[in-house]
mmCIF file of C-alpha atoms in Angstrom:
data_model
loop_
_atom_site.group_PDB
_atom_site.id
_atom_site.type_symbol
_atom_site.label_atom_id
_atom_site.label_comp_id
_atom_site.label_asym_id
_atom_site.label_seq_id
_atom_site.Cartn_x
_atom_site.Cartn_y
_atom_site.Cartn_z
ATOM 1 C CA MET A 1 21.892 5.825 16.994
ATOM 2 C CA ASN A 2 19.899 8.935 17.886
ATOM 3 C CA THR A 3 21.824 10.687 20.639
ATOM 4 C CA LEU A 4 19.392 13.613 20.722
ATOM 5 C CA ARG A 5 17.565 13.602 24.068
ATOM 6 C CA HIS A 6 14.575 15.877 24.136
ATOM 7 C CA ASP A 7 13.180 16.928 27.475
ATOM 8 C CA ASP A 8 11.272 13.904 28.784
ATOM 9 C CA ALA A 9 8.184 15.913 29.632
ATOM 10 C CA SER A 10 8.116 17.493 26.171
ATOM 11 C CA ALA A 11 8.504 14.141 24.403
ATOM 12 C CA ALA A 12 5.818 12.572 26.591
ATOM 13 C CA GLU A 13 3.463 15.432 25.783
ATOM 14 C CA PHE A 14 3.905 14.896 22.049
ATOM 15 C CA ARG A 15 3.622 11.136 22.453
ATOM 16 C CA ASN A 16 0.396 11.304 24.441
ATOM 17 C CA ALA A 17 -1.100 13.804 22.011
ATOM 18 C CA LEU A 18 -0.309 11.393 19.158
ATOM 19 C CA VAL A 19 -1.979 8.505 20.972
ATOM 20 C CA ASP A 20 -5.053 10.623 21.725
ATOM 21 C CA THR A 21 -5.323 11.432 18.010
ATOM 22 C CA LEU A 22 -4.875 7.794 16.974
ATOM 23 C CA ILE A 23 -7.650 6.780 19.353
ATOM 24 C CA ALA A 24 -9.945 9.541 18.095
ATOM 25 C CA LYS A 25 -9.316 8.417 14.509
ATOM 26 C CA LYS A 26 -9.967 4.785 15.529
ATOM 27 C CA LYS A 27 -6.486 3.713 14.462
ATOM 28 C CA ILE A 28 -5.902 2.464 18.012
ATOM 29 C CA THR A 29 -8.830 0.443 19.333
ATOM 30 C CA SER A 30 -7.383 -1.761 22.093
ATOM 31 C CA PRO A 31 -5.900 -0.906 25.503
ATOM 32 C CA GLU A 32 -2.830 -3.087 24.784
ATOM 33 C CA VAL A 33 -1.866 -1.083 21.705
ATOM 34 C CA GLU A 34 -2.646 2.197 23.450
ATOM 35 C CA ARG A 35 -0.337 1.273 26.322
ATOM 36 C CA ALA A 36 2.449 0.300 23.912
ATOM 37 C CA PHE A 37 2.260 3.616 22.051
ATOM 38 C CA ARG A 38 2.229 5.605 25.287
ATOM 39 C CA THR A 39 5.262 3.648 26.552
ATOM 40 C CA VAL A 40 7.775 3.269 23.690
ATOM 41 C CA PRO A 41 9.822 6.457 22.988
ATOM 42 C CA ARG A 42 9.488 6.848 19.217
ATOM 43 C CA HIS A 43 11.843 9.857 19.236
ATOM 44 C CA LEU A 44 14.752 7.614 20.259
ATOM 45 C CA PHE A 45 14.331 5.431 17.163
ATOM 46 C CA VAL A 46 14.242 8.080 14.428
ATOM 47 C CA ALA A 47 17.131 9.968 12.852
ATOM 48 C CA GLU A 48 19.004 12.371 15.088
ATOM 49 C CA GLY A 49 17.638 15.883 14.934
ATOM 50 C CA THR A 50 14.150 14.890 13.769
ATOM 51 C CA PRO A 51 11.772 17.449 15.337
ATOM 52 C CA LEU A 52 9.292 16.115 17.873
ATOM 53 C CA ASP A 53 6.315 17.377 15.898
ATOM 54 C CA VAL A 54 7.492 15.353 12.880
ATOM 55 C CA THR A 55 8.409 12.307 14.950
ATOM 56 C CA TYR A 56 5.042 12.208 16.680
ATOM 57 C CA SER A 57 2.805 13.175 13.763
ATOM 58 C CA VAL A 58 0.030 10.812 12.745
ATOM 59 C CA ASP A 59 0.975 10.271 9.112
ATOM 60 C CA ASN A 60 4.684 11.074 8.671
ATOM 61 C CA SER A 61 7.119 8.272 7.952
ATOM 62 C CA VAL A 62 10.741 9.010 8.830
ATOM 63 C CA ALA A 63 13.538 7.792 6.551
ATOM 64 C CA ILE A 64 16.191 5.489 8.029
ATOM 65 C CA LYS A 65 18.305 4.808 4.941
ATOM 66 C CA HIS A 66 18.534 6.067 1.363
ATOM 67 C CA ALA A 67 19.877 4.343 -1.738
ATOM 68 C CA PRO A 68 22.689 6.117 -3.659
ATOM 69 C CA ASP A 69 20.069 7.665 -5.972
ATOM 70 C CA GLY A 70 18.222 9.155 -2.993
ATOM 71 C CA VAL A 71 15.335 6.690 -2.940
ATOM 72 C CA ILE A 72 14.228 5.714 0.583
ATOM 73 C CA ILE A 73 14.916 2.004 1.149
ATOM 74 C CA SER A 74 14.196 1.841 4.888
ATOM 75 C CA SER A 75 11.987 3.987 7.098
ATOM 76 C CA THR A 76 10.063 4.189 10.335
ATOM 77 C CA SER A 77 6.482 3.915 9.119
ATOM 78 C CA ALA A 78 3.814 6.491 9.845
ATOM 79 C CA ALA A 79 2.332 6.033 13.315
ATOM 80 C CA TYR A 80 -1.216 5.493 12.057
ATOM 81 C CA ILE A 81 -0.310 2.474 9.928
ATOM 82 C CA GLN A 82 1.923 0.973 12.621
ATOM 83 C CA ALA A 83 -1.010 1.156 15.016
ATOM 84 C CA ARG A 84 -3.442 -0.274 12.497
ATOM 85 C CA MET A 85 -1.181 -3.160 11.502
ATOM 86 C CA ILE A 86 -0.689 -4.214 15.130
ATOM 87 C CA GLU A 87 -4.443 -3.983 15.687
ATOM 88 C CA GLN A 88 -5.047 -5.955 12.468
ATOM 89 C CA ALA A 89 -2.790 -8.735 13.758
ATOM 90 C CA GLU A 90 -5.034 -9.118 16.850
ATOM 91 C CA LEU A 91 -2.072 -9.801 19.119
ATOM 92 C CA THR A 92 -2.485 -10.747 22.754
ATOM 93 C CA ALA A 93 -0.088 -11.392 25.636
ATOM 94 C CA GLY A 94 2.102 -14.453 25.226
ATOM 95 C CA MET A 95 1.882 -14.640 21.426
ATOM 96 C CA SER A 96 4.828 -15.119 19.087
ATOM 97 C CA VAL A 97 5.249 -12.705 16.191
ATOM 98 C CA LEU A 98 7.615 -12.357 13.242
ATOM 99 C CA GLU A 99 8.337 -8.877 11.900
ATOM 100 C CA ILE A 100 9.707 -8.713 8.338
ATOM 101 C CA GLY A 101 11.478 -5.389 7.878
ATOM 102 C CA SER A 102 13.372 -4.031 10.872
ATOM 103 C CA GLY A 103 13.740 -0.564 12.292
ATOM 104 C CA GLY A 104 13.491 -1.082 16.012
ATOM 105 C CA PHE A 105 10.495 1.014 17.029
ATOM 106 C CA ASN A 106 7.794 -1.282 15.664
ATOM 107 C CA ALA A 107 9.505 -4.315 17.215
ATOM 108 C CA ALA A 108 9.513 -2.532 20.581
ATOM 109 C CA LEU A 109 5.780 -1.874 20.225
ATOM 110 C CA LEU A 110 5.217 -5.558 19.453
ATOM 111 C CA ALA A 111 7.262 -6.555 22.501
ATOM 112 C CA GLU A 112 5.070 -4.340 24.692
ATOM 113 C CA VAL A 113 1.871 -5.861 23.288
ATOM 114 C CA VAL A 114 2.855 -9.549 23.586
ATOM 115 C CA GLY A 115 4.520 -8.973 26.956
ATOM 116 C CA PRO A 116 7.401 -10.792 28.670
ATOM 117 C CA ASP A 117 5.913 -14.222 27.929
ATOM 118 C CA GLY A 118 5.623 -13.495 24.202
ATOM 119 C CA ARG A 119 8.277 -13.651 21.519
ATOM 120 C CA VAL A 120 9.273 -11.119 18.841
ATOM 121 C CA VAL A 121 11.658 -11.904 15.989
ATOM 122 C CA SER A 122 12.539 -9.026 13.641
ATOM 123 C CA VAL A 123 14.334 -9.781 10.357
ATOM 124 C CA ASP A 124 15.812 -7.535 7.680
ATOM 125 C CA ILE A 125 18.036 -8.159 4.665
ATOM 126 C CA ASP A 126 20.232 -5.085 5.307
ATOM 127 C CA PRO A 127 22.993 -5.511 7.917
ATOM 128 C CA GLU A 128 23.109 -1.740 8.496
ATOM 129 C CA VAL A 129 19.417 -1.728 9.337
ATOM 130 C CA THR A 130 19.610 -4.737 11.659
ATOM 131 C CA GLY A 131 22.736 -3.366 13.362
ATOM 132 C CA ARG A 132 20.999 -0.065 13.998
ATOM 133 C CA ALA A 133 17.853 -1.839 15.248
ATOM 134 C CA ARG A 134 19.846 -3.932 17.741
ATOM 135 C CA GLU A 135 21.662 -0.859 19.035
ATOM 136 C CA LEU A 136 18.460 1.116 19.534
ATOM 137 C CA LEU A 137 16.570 -1.778 21.105
ATOM 138 C CA ASP A 138 19.433 -2.356 23.544
ATOM 139 C CA ALA A 139 19.591 1.342 24.404
ATOM 140 C CA THR A 140 15.860 1.554 25.108
ATOM 141 C CA GLY A 141 15.630 -1.653 27.154
ATOM 142 C CA TYR A 142 14.082 -3.955 24.553
ATOM 143 C CA GLY A 143 17.213 -5.815 23.438
ATOM 144 C CA SER A 144 16.420 -8.891 25.533
ATOM 145 C CA ARG A 145 12.812 -8.973 24.323
ATOM 146 C CA VAL A 146 13.413 -8.831 20.556
ATOM 147 C CA THR A 147 15.567 -11.182 18.482
ATOM 148 C CA VAL A 148 16.957 -9.285 15.491
ATOM 149 C CA VAL A 149 18.069 -11.408 12.526
ATOM 150 C CA GLN A 150 19.893 -10.313 9.376
ATOM 151 C CA ALA A 151 18.580 -12.500 6.535
ATOM 152 C CA ASP A 152 16.463 -12.502 3.397
ATOM 153 C CA ALA A 153 13.028 -13.442 4.760
ATOM 154 C CA GLU A 154 12.067 -15.006 1.427
ATOM 155 C CA ASN A 155 13.841 -18.079 2.822
ATOM 156 C CA PRO A 156 12.949 -20.108 5.940
ATOM 157 C CA LEU A 157 14.414 -18.729 9.166
ATOM 158 C CA PRO A 158 16.202 -21.367 11.291
ATOM 159 C CA VAL A 159 15.740 -19.176 14.378
ATOM 160 C CA LEU A 160 12.021 -20.006 14.295
ATOM 161 C CA ASP A 161 11.708 -23.501 15.733
ATOM 162 C CA ALA A 162 7.893 -23.392 15.920
ATOM 163 C CA PRO A 163 5.081 -21.701 13.963
ATOM 164 C CA VAL A 164 4.325 -18.115 14.956
ATOM 165 C CA ASP A 165 0.912 -16.697 15.794
ATOM 166 C CA ALA A 166 1.332 -13.637 13.582
ATOM 167 C CA ILE A 167 3.567 -12.143 10.886
ATOM 168 C CA LEU A 168 3.778 -8.416 10.212
ATOM 169 C CA VAL A 169 5.414 -7.464 6.924
ATOM 170 C CA THR A 170 6.528 -3.839 7.079
ATOM 171 C CA VAL A 171 7.788 -3.538 3.496
ATOM 172 C CA GLY A 172 5.811 -3.550 0.272
ATOM 173 C CA ALA A 173 5.427 -7.099 -1.072
ATOM 174 C CA TRP A 174 4.415 -8.173 -4.562
ATOM 175 C CA ASP A 175 3.839 -11.769 -3.433
ATOM 176 C CA LEU A 176 3.692 -13.905 -0.295
ATOM 177 C CA ALA A 177 6.802 -16.045 0.122
ATOM 178 C CA PRO A 178 6.142 -19.753 0.806
ATOM 179 C CA ALA A 179 8.510 -19.461 3.789
ATOM 180 C CA TRP A 180 6.100 -17.033 5.460
ATOM 181 C CA LEU A 181 3.250 -19.502 5.228
ATOM 182 C CA GLU A 182 5.510 -22.273 6.523
ATOM 183 C CA HIS A 183 6.181 -20.164 9.611
ATOM 184 C CA LEU A 184 2.521 -19.207 10.195
ATOM 185 C CA ALA A 185 0.453 -21.299 12.606
ATOM 186 C CA GLU A 186 -2.965 -22.644 11.603
ATOM 187 C CA GLY A 187 -5.454 -19.864 12.288
ATOM 188 C CA GLY A 188 -2.616 -17.333 12.497
ATOM 189 C CA ARG A 189 -2.647 -13.901 10.878
ATOM 190 C CA ILE A 190 -0.291 -12.284 8.425
ATOM 191 C CA VAL A 191 -0.537 -8.521 7.876
ATOM 192 C CA VAL A 192 1.108 -7.510 4.632
ATOM 193 C CA PRO A 193 1.218 -4.453 2.316
ATOM 194 C CA LEU A 194 0.380 -6.418 -0.833
ATOM 195 C CA ARG A 195 0.949 -4.823 -4.234
ATOM 196 C CA MET A 196 -1.708 -5.786 -6.751
ATOM 197 C CA ASN A 197 -1.066 -4.476 -10.253
ATOM 198 C CA GLY A 198 0.560 -1.357 -8.814
ATOM 199 C CA ILE A 199 -2.012 -0.659 -6.083
ATOM 200 C CA THR A 200 -1.060 -1.489 -2.474
ATOM 201 C CA ARG A 201 -3.386 -2.471 0.342
ATOM 202 C CA VAL A 202 -2.323 -3.460 3.851
ATOM 203 C CA ILE A 203 -4.296 -6.673 4.260
ATOM 204 C CA ALA A 204 -4.722 -8.795 7.368
ATOM 205 C CA PHE A 205 -5.094 -12.395 6.206
ATOM 206 C CA ARG A 206 -6.201 -15.257 8.445
ATOM 207 C CA ARG A 207 -4.973 -18.727 7.573
ATOM 208 C CA GLU A 208 -7.916 -20.969 6.692
ATOM 209 C CA GLY A 209 -6.768 -24.436 5.693
ATOM 210 C CA ASP A 210 -4.870 -24.258 2.417
ATOM 211 C CA HIS A 211 -5.464 -20.540 1.737
ATOM 212 C CA LEU A 212 -5.691 -17.105 3.355
ATOM 213 C CA MET A 213 -8.778 -14.911 3.728
ATOM 214 C CA SER A 214 -8.803 -11.205 4.551
ATOM 215 C CA THR A 215 -10.164 -9.916 7.849
ATOM 216 C CA SER A 216 -9.369 -6.196 7.467
ATOM 217 C CA VAL A 217 -7.781 -3.783 5.001
ATOM 218 C CA GLU A 218 -6.031 -0.404 5.227
ATOM 219 C CA VAL A 219 -4.750 2.009 2.569
ATOM 220 C CA ALA A 220 -1.039 2.840 2.896
ATOM 221 C CA GLY A 221 2.210 2.877 0.945
ATOM 222 C CA PHE A 222 5.513 1.195 1.864
ATOM 223 C CA VAL A 223 9.069 1.070 0.600
ATOM 224 C CA PRO A 224 9.429 -1.969 -1.692
ATOM 225 C CA MET A 225 10.914 -5.276 -0.639
ATOM 226 C CA GLN A 226 14.537 -6.044 -1.437
ATOM 227 C CA GLY A 227 16.211 -9.377 -2.120
ATOM 228 C CA GLU A 228 14.598 -12.395 -3.770
ATOM 229 C CA GLY A 229 11.118 -10.972 -3.209
ATOM 230 C CA ALA A 230 11.814 -7.704 -5.041
ATOM 231 C CA ARG A 231 9.893 -6.927 -8.200
ATOM 232 C CA ASP A 232 10.724 -3.857 -10.251
ATOM 233 C CA GLU A 233 8.247 -1.866 -12.269
ATOM 234 C CA ARG A 234 8.851 -1.333 -15.977
ATOM 235 C CA VAL A 235 8.877 2.269 -17.139
ATOM 236 C CA PHE A 236 8.268 3.517 -20.698
ATOM 237 C CA GLN A 237 8.754 7.115 -21.823
ATOM 238 C CA LEU A 238 6.599 8.746 -24.493
ATOM 239 C CA PRO A 239 8.139 11.909 -26.002
ATOM 240 C CA ASP A 240 5.985 14.867 -26.978
ATOM 241 C CA ARG A 241 6.723 17.275 -29.822
ATOM 242 C CA ASP A 242 8.909 19.452 -27.565
ATOM 243 C CA GLY A 243 11.078 16.656 -26.213
ATOM 244 C CA HIS A 244 9.341 16.346 -22.850
ATOM 245 C CA HIS A 245 8.118 12.972 -21.676
ATOM 246 C CA VAL A 246 5.118 11.190 -20.244
ATOM 247 C CA LYS A 247 6.106 8.104 -18.249
ATOM 248 C CA LEU A 248 4.025 4.932 -18.068
ATOM 249 C CA ARG A 249 4.866 2.531 -15.198
ATOM 250 C CA PHE A 250 3.717 -1.085 -15.331
ATOM 251 C CA ASP A 251 3.679 -3.405 -12.340
ATOM 252 C CA GLU A 252 2.487 -6.533 -14.116
ATOM 253 C CA ASP A 253 1.483 -7.250 -17.718
ATOM 254 C CA VAL A 254 3.106 -4.905 -20.228
ATOM 255 C CA PRO A 255 1.383 -4.569 -23.636
ATOM 256 C CA GLN A 256 3.274 -6.575 -26.246
ATOM 257 C CA ASP A 257 4.177 -3.726 -28.598
ATOM 258 C CA MET A 258 4.710 -0.415 -26.825
ATOM 259 C CA SER A 259 6.139 1.043 -30.059
ATOM 260 C CA LEU A 260 2.525 1.433 -31.213
ATOM 261 C CA LEU A 261 2.366 4.467 -28.934
ATOM 262 C CA ASP A 262 5.065 6.325 -30.867
ATOM 263 C CA GLY A 263 3.560 9.662 -31.839
ATOM 264 C CA ALA A 264 0.488 9.264 -29.625
ATOM 265 C CA LEU A 265 1.133 12.574 -27.864
ATOM 266 C CA ALA A 266 1.025 14.382 -31.208
ATOM 267 C CA THR A 267 -2.613 13.350 -31.775
ATOM 268 C CA GLU A 268 -5.696 15.279 -30.686
ATOM 269 C CA ARG A 269 -6.890 14.326 -27.220
ATOM 270 C CA THR A 270 -10.266 12.708 -26.651
ATOM 271 C CA ASP A 271 -12.400 13.159 -23.527
ATOM 272 C CA VAL A 272 -15.265 10.869 -22.503
ATOM 273 C CA TRP A 273 -17.330 11.873 -19.465
ATOM 274 C CA THR A 274 -19.268 9.403 -17.346
ATOM 275 C CA SER A 275 -21.957 11.260 -15.338
ATOM 276 C CA VAL A 276 -20.413 9.584 -12.266
ATOM 277 C CA THR A 277 -19.770 12.263 -9.637
ATOM 278 C CA ILE A 278 -18.139 12.518 -6.245
ATOM 279 C CA LYS A 279 -18.020 15.203 -3.574
ATOM 280 C CA HIS A 280 -14.793 16.968 -2.713
ATOM 281 C CA GLY A 281 -12.913 15.395 0.181
ATOM 282 C CA VAL A 282 -14.376 11.905 -0.265
ATOM 283 C CA SER A 283 -12.006 8.995 -0.876
ATOM 284 C CA PHE A 284 -12.238 7.087 -4.123
ATOM 285 C CA ALA A 285 -9.319 4.774 -3.401
ATOM 286 C CA ASP A 286 -11.412 1.751 -4.330
ATOM 287 C CA LEU A 287 -11.763 3.095 -7.879
ATOM 288 C CA HIS A 288 -7.966 2.798 -8.173
ATOM 289 C CA LEU A 289 -8.244 -0.795 -6.981
ATOM 290 C CA TRP A 290 -11.095 -1.488 -9.422
ATOM 291 C CA PHE A 291 -8.940 -0.208 -12.290
ATOM 292 C CA ALA A 292 -6.052 -2.442 -11.206
ATOM 293 C CA ALA A 293 -8.410 -5.405 -11.120
ATOM 294 C CA PHE A 294 -10.505 -4.943 -14.256
ATOM 295 C CA LEU A 295 -9.002 -2.333 -16.601
ATOM 296 C CA PRO A 296 -6.821 -3.996 -19.287
ATOM 297 C CA GLY A 297 -3.432 -2.353 -19.777
ATOM 298 C CA PHE A 298 -3.584 -0.628 -16.372
ATOM 299 C CA CYS A 299 -0.509 1.392 -15.376
ATOM 300 C CA LYS A 300 0.585 4.497 -13.485
ATOM 301 C CA ILE A 301 1.302 7.722 -15.359
ATOM 302 C CA ALA A 302 3.467 10.778 -14.691
ATOM 303 C CA ALA A 303 4.254 13.850 -16.790
ATOM 304 C CA ASP A 304 7.361 15.994 -17.060
ATOM 305 C CA GLU A 305 7.068 19.729 -16.569
ATOM 306 C CA GLY A 306 6.463 21.321 -19.934
ATOM 307 C CA THR A 307 4.009 18.724 -21.199
ATOM 308 C CA ASP A 308 0.365 19.572 -21.826
ATOM 309 C CA MET A 309 -0.561 17.100 -19.091
ATOM 310 C CA ALA A 310 1.624 18.839 -16.510
ATOM 311 C CA ALA A 311 -0.145 22.111 -17.254
ATOM 312 C CA GLU A 312 -3.474 20.424 -16.391
ATOM 313 C CA ARG A 313 -2.090 18.698 -13.280
ATOM 314 C CA LYS A 314 -4.920 19.604 -10.902
ATOM 315 C CA GLY A 315 -7.520 17.902 -13.058
ATOM 316 C CA TRP A 316 -6.039 14.425 -13.464
ATOM 317 C CA PHE A 317 -4.770 11.484 -11.421
ATOM 318 C CA PRO A 318 -1.899 9.048 -12.016
ATOM 319 C CA PHE A 319 -4.039 6.090 -13.110
ATOM 320 C CA ALA A 320 -3.925 5.123 -16.746
ATOM 321 C CA ALA A 321 -4.209 2.296 -19.253
ATOM 322 C CA VAL A 322 -2.705 1.443 -22.628
ATOM 323 C CA HIS A 323 -5.123 0.406 -25.344
ATOM 324 C CA GLY A 324 -3.197 -0.667 -28.454
ATOM 325 C CA ASP A 325 -1.861 2.500 -30.077
ATOM 326 C CA SER A 326 -3.499 4.801 -27.515
ATOM 327 C CA PHE A 327 -3.387 5.553 -23.815
ATOM 328 C CA VAL A 328 -5.943 6.977 -21.403
ATOM 329 C CA TYR A 329 -5.878 8.445 -17.903
ATOM 330 C CA LEU A 330 -8.355 9.455 -15.201
ATOM 331 C CA VAL A 331 -9.563 13.074 -15.142
ATOM 332 C CA VAL A 332 -12.212 15.094 -13.309
ATOM 333 C CA ARG A 333 -14.139 18.290 -13.974
ATOM 334 C CA THR A 334 -16.295 20.486 -11.764
ATOM 335 C CA VAL A 335 -20.042 19.960 -12.051
ATOM 336 C CA PRO A 336 -22.499 22.898 -12.043
ATOM 337 C CA GLU A 337 -24.062 22.199 -8.650
ATOM 338 C CA GLY A 338 -20.693 22.754 -6.948
ATOM 339 C CA GLY A 339 -18.942 20.789 -4.235
ATOM 340 C CA ALA A 340 -18.458 17.822 -6.543
ATOM 341 C CA VAL A 341 -16.652 16.677 -9.665
ATOM 342 C CA GLU A 342 -17.435 14.298 -12.503
ATOM 343 C CA PHE A 343 -15.113 11.471 -13.454
ATOM 344 C CA GLY A 344 -13.919 11.198 -17.019
ATOM 345 C CA ALA A 345 -11.318 9.561 -19.231
ATOM 346 C CA ARG A 346 -8.811 11.488 -21.388
ATOM 347 C CA ALA A 347 -6.962 9.711 -24.173
ATOM 348 C CA TYR A 348 -4.300 10.276 -26.813
ATOM 349 C CA GLY A 349 -3.634 8.121 -29.848
ATOM 350 C CA THR A 350 -5.223 7.040 -33.125
ATOM 351 C CA HIS A 351 -7.901 5.067 -31.290
ATOM 352 C CA GLY A 352 -8.134 7.386 -28.295
ATOM 353 C CA GLU A 353 -11.924 7.324 -28.271
ATOM 354 C CA ASP A 354 -11.924 3.531 -27.858
ATOM 355 C CA ALA A 355 -9.407 3.798 -25.012
ATOM 356 C CA ALA A 356 -11.381 6.548 -23.271
ATOM 357 C CA THR A 357 -14.627 4.628 -23.665
ATOM 358 C CA ALA A 358 -13.082 1.509 -22.122
ATOM 359 C CA MET A 359 -11.971 3.456 -19.025
ATOM 360 C CA ALA A 360 -15.293 5.293 -18.794
ATOM 361 C CA GLU A 361 -17.137 1.968 -18.839
ATOM 362 C CA GLN A 362 -15.021 0.726 -15.937
ATOM 363 C CA ILE A 363 -15.744 3.901 -13.959
ATOM 364 C CA GLN A 364 -19.443 3.273 -14.485
ATOM 365 C CA ALA A 365 -19.057 -0.407 -13.574
ATOM 366 C CA TRP A 366 -17.306 0.613 -10.337
ATOM 367 C CA ASP A 367 -20.159 3.027 -9.645
ATOM 368 C CA ARG A 368 -22.682 0.181 -10.035
ATOM 369 C CA HIS A 369 -20.835 -2.701 -8.393
ATOM 370 C CA GLY A 370 -17.792 -1.519 -6.451
ATOM 371 C CA ARG A 371 -18.767 1.740 -4.835
ATOM 372 C CA ASN A 372 -19.929 1.784 -1.214
ATOM 373 C CA THR A 373 -18.779 -1.808 -0.738
ATOM 374 C CA GLU A 374 -15.758 -3.345 0.929
ATOM 375 C CA PRO A 375 -13.977 -5.874 -1.283
ATOM 376 C CA THR A 376 -12.582 -9.029 0.265
ATOM 377 C CA PHE A 377 -9.178 -10.467 -0.557
ATOM 378 C CA ALA A 378 -7.843 -13.993 -0.629
ATOM 379 C CA TYR A 379 -4.539 -15.629 -1.367
ATOM 380 C CA TRP A 380 -4.347 -19.122 -2.814
ATOM 381 C CA PRO A 381 -0.853 -20.663 -2.671
ATOM 382 C CA THR A 382 0.211 -22.906 -5.528
ATOM 383 C CA GLY A 383 -1.324 -26.336 -4.932
ATOM 384 C CA SER A 384 -4.402 -25.142 -3.019
ATOM 385 C CA GLN A 385 -7.943 -26.004 -4.137
ATOM 386 C CA VAL A 386 -9.054 -22.926 -6.054
ATOM 387 C CA PRO A 387 -12.838 -22.511 -6.453
ATOM 388 C CA GLU A 388 -14.815 -21.009 -9.315
ATOM 389 C CA PHE A 389 -14.957 -17.220 -9.023
ATOM 390 C CA GLY A 390 -17.857 -14.880 -9.786
ATOM 391 C CA GLU A 391 -17.839 -12.052 -12.312
ATOM 392 C CA ASN A 392 -16.949 -9.427 -9.710
ATOM 393 C CA THR A 393 -13.806 -11.264 -8.613
ATOM 394 C CA ALA A 394 -10.447 -10.292 -10.080
ATOM 395 C CA VAL A 395 -7.781 -13.001 -10.249
ATOM 396 C CA LEU A 396 -4.181 -11.759 -10.097
ATOM 397 C CA PRO A 397 -1.495 -14.374 -10.800
ATOM 398 C CA LYS A 398 1.562 -14.237 -8.542
ATOM 399 C CA THR A 399 4.797 -16.214 -8.516
ATOM 400 C CA HIS A 400 3.793 -18.496 -5.649
ATOM 401 C CA GLY A 401 0.006 -18.490 -6.031
ATOM 402 C CA ILE A 402 -2.859 -16.166 -6.914
ATOM 403 C CA ALA A 403 -4.435 -13.206 -5.168
ATOM 404 C CA THR A 404 -8.142 -12.484 -5.589
ATOM 405 C CA ILE A 405 -10.213 -9.357 -4.986
ATOM 406 C CA SER A 406 -13.962 -9.895 -4.684
ATOM 407 C CA TRP A 407 -16.745 -7.339 -4.640
ATOM 408 C CA PRO A 408 -20.342 -8.228 -3.704
ATOM 409 C CA SER A 409 -22.543 -8.969 -6.706
ATOM 410 C CA THR A 410 -24.782 -5.981 -5.954
ATOM 411 C CA ALA A 411 -23.976 -2.591 -4.491
ATOM 412 C CA ASN A 412 -25.777 0.579 -3.555
ATOM 413 C CA ALA A 413 -24.236 3.222 -5.771
ATOM 414 C CA SER A 414 -26.469 6.103 -4.659
ATOM 415 C CA ASP A 415 -24.179 7.539 -1.994
ATOM 416 C CA ASP A 416 -20.788 9.134 -2.503
ATOM 417 C CA GLN A 417 -18.051 7.129 -0.883
ATOM 418 C CA GLY A 418 -15.316 6.858 -2.976
ATOM 419 C CA ALA A 419 -11.741 11.181 -2.700
ATOM 420 C CA LEU A 420 -10.387 13.793 -4.030
ATOM 421 C CA GLN A 421 -6.876 13.488 -2.659
#
């Protein structure tokens, strides 16, 4: 438990400044969520000694627990995404809500929003995390308003004797567990950071009969789920001539014969440019999603220091694809008019030009059909009536169903909306 007690006036000043910023950025849009954030003392839920400016920043998560290798396995999420997820759930007084992934602070916020007549159940697989959450909730006056359960939420929870109005999943999920849908009332909402071929979106789904349809989407990252719902990435290392490595990380389908890439880094690189440009400071997060949906062999890429890629780090991004005996990744270059860059594809391998052309074509397809539009998401559990999908819908098989991402059939690609990060 955090025994550090900052001066109440100082903590309140930081807390109110945070809320003012969240409102200005439209992350908080309702008076109920505003009141909750002004009331719950976030600094009493984070690790002891965490400075107030870090605790009450808009976009800093704060680690709760690390694995032996140093990887964060539990954290208090950044304030902006906590606010957005509660807003996405559209909670009102008297509702019942299940939180998957405990920490204490978010559960206290939920208790404030649903009020004394509502119900909050918070579940986590880690007994250390649930023990800490109970202690902190008791110490801050929320122990009687939140039921904390230690369990793997992939399985049904006996503590829930009736369907809940909303579920908030606060860990990264590769799939939606059938138990979650069993617990969700008809018309209820589930807000979940769903991983789709390596790209995560926090999606609010509304239950509509036998499937779920999205109502809102946010961009954020989360620590991955543990237990039965965990899904590990597969990592392959490509050595260069000096013994350094480029790493390719696959979330879903891995090409059948990765040995074809042996020696790829020793080949001459190939660049293909697209004439698709974007201004500095503008988000192109939906291009990442488009790649995950439509680019065969999609993966994430990283380069060790000492590789040629590491030396060019400012000009490329960690989105790549394997194409037979070659691989390609996203790059940009400055355009003459200034204030903007052009997207391109850079490839290595015997058929690098084919790989670069394939990525370049997807960049251009995104520019025509995916840019300046908001995709919609759906989840179809196994056994639901799945319709025919159009050409701009990606179908992503999951263990317990399928996820779909749909872009409108036409899009205005004349404006830049899509950022250099």
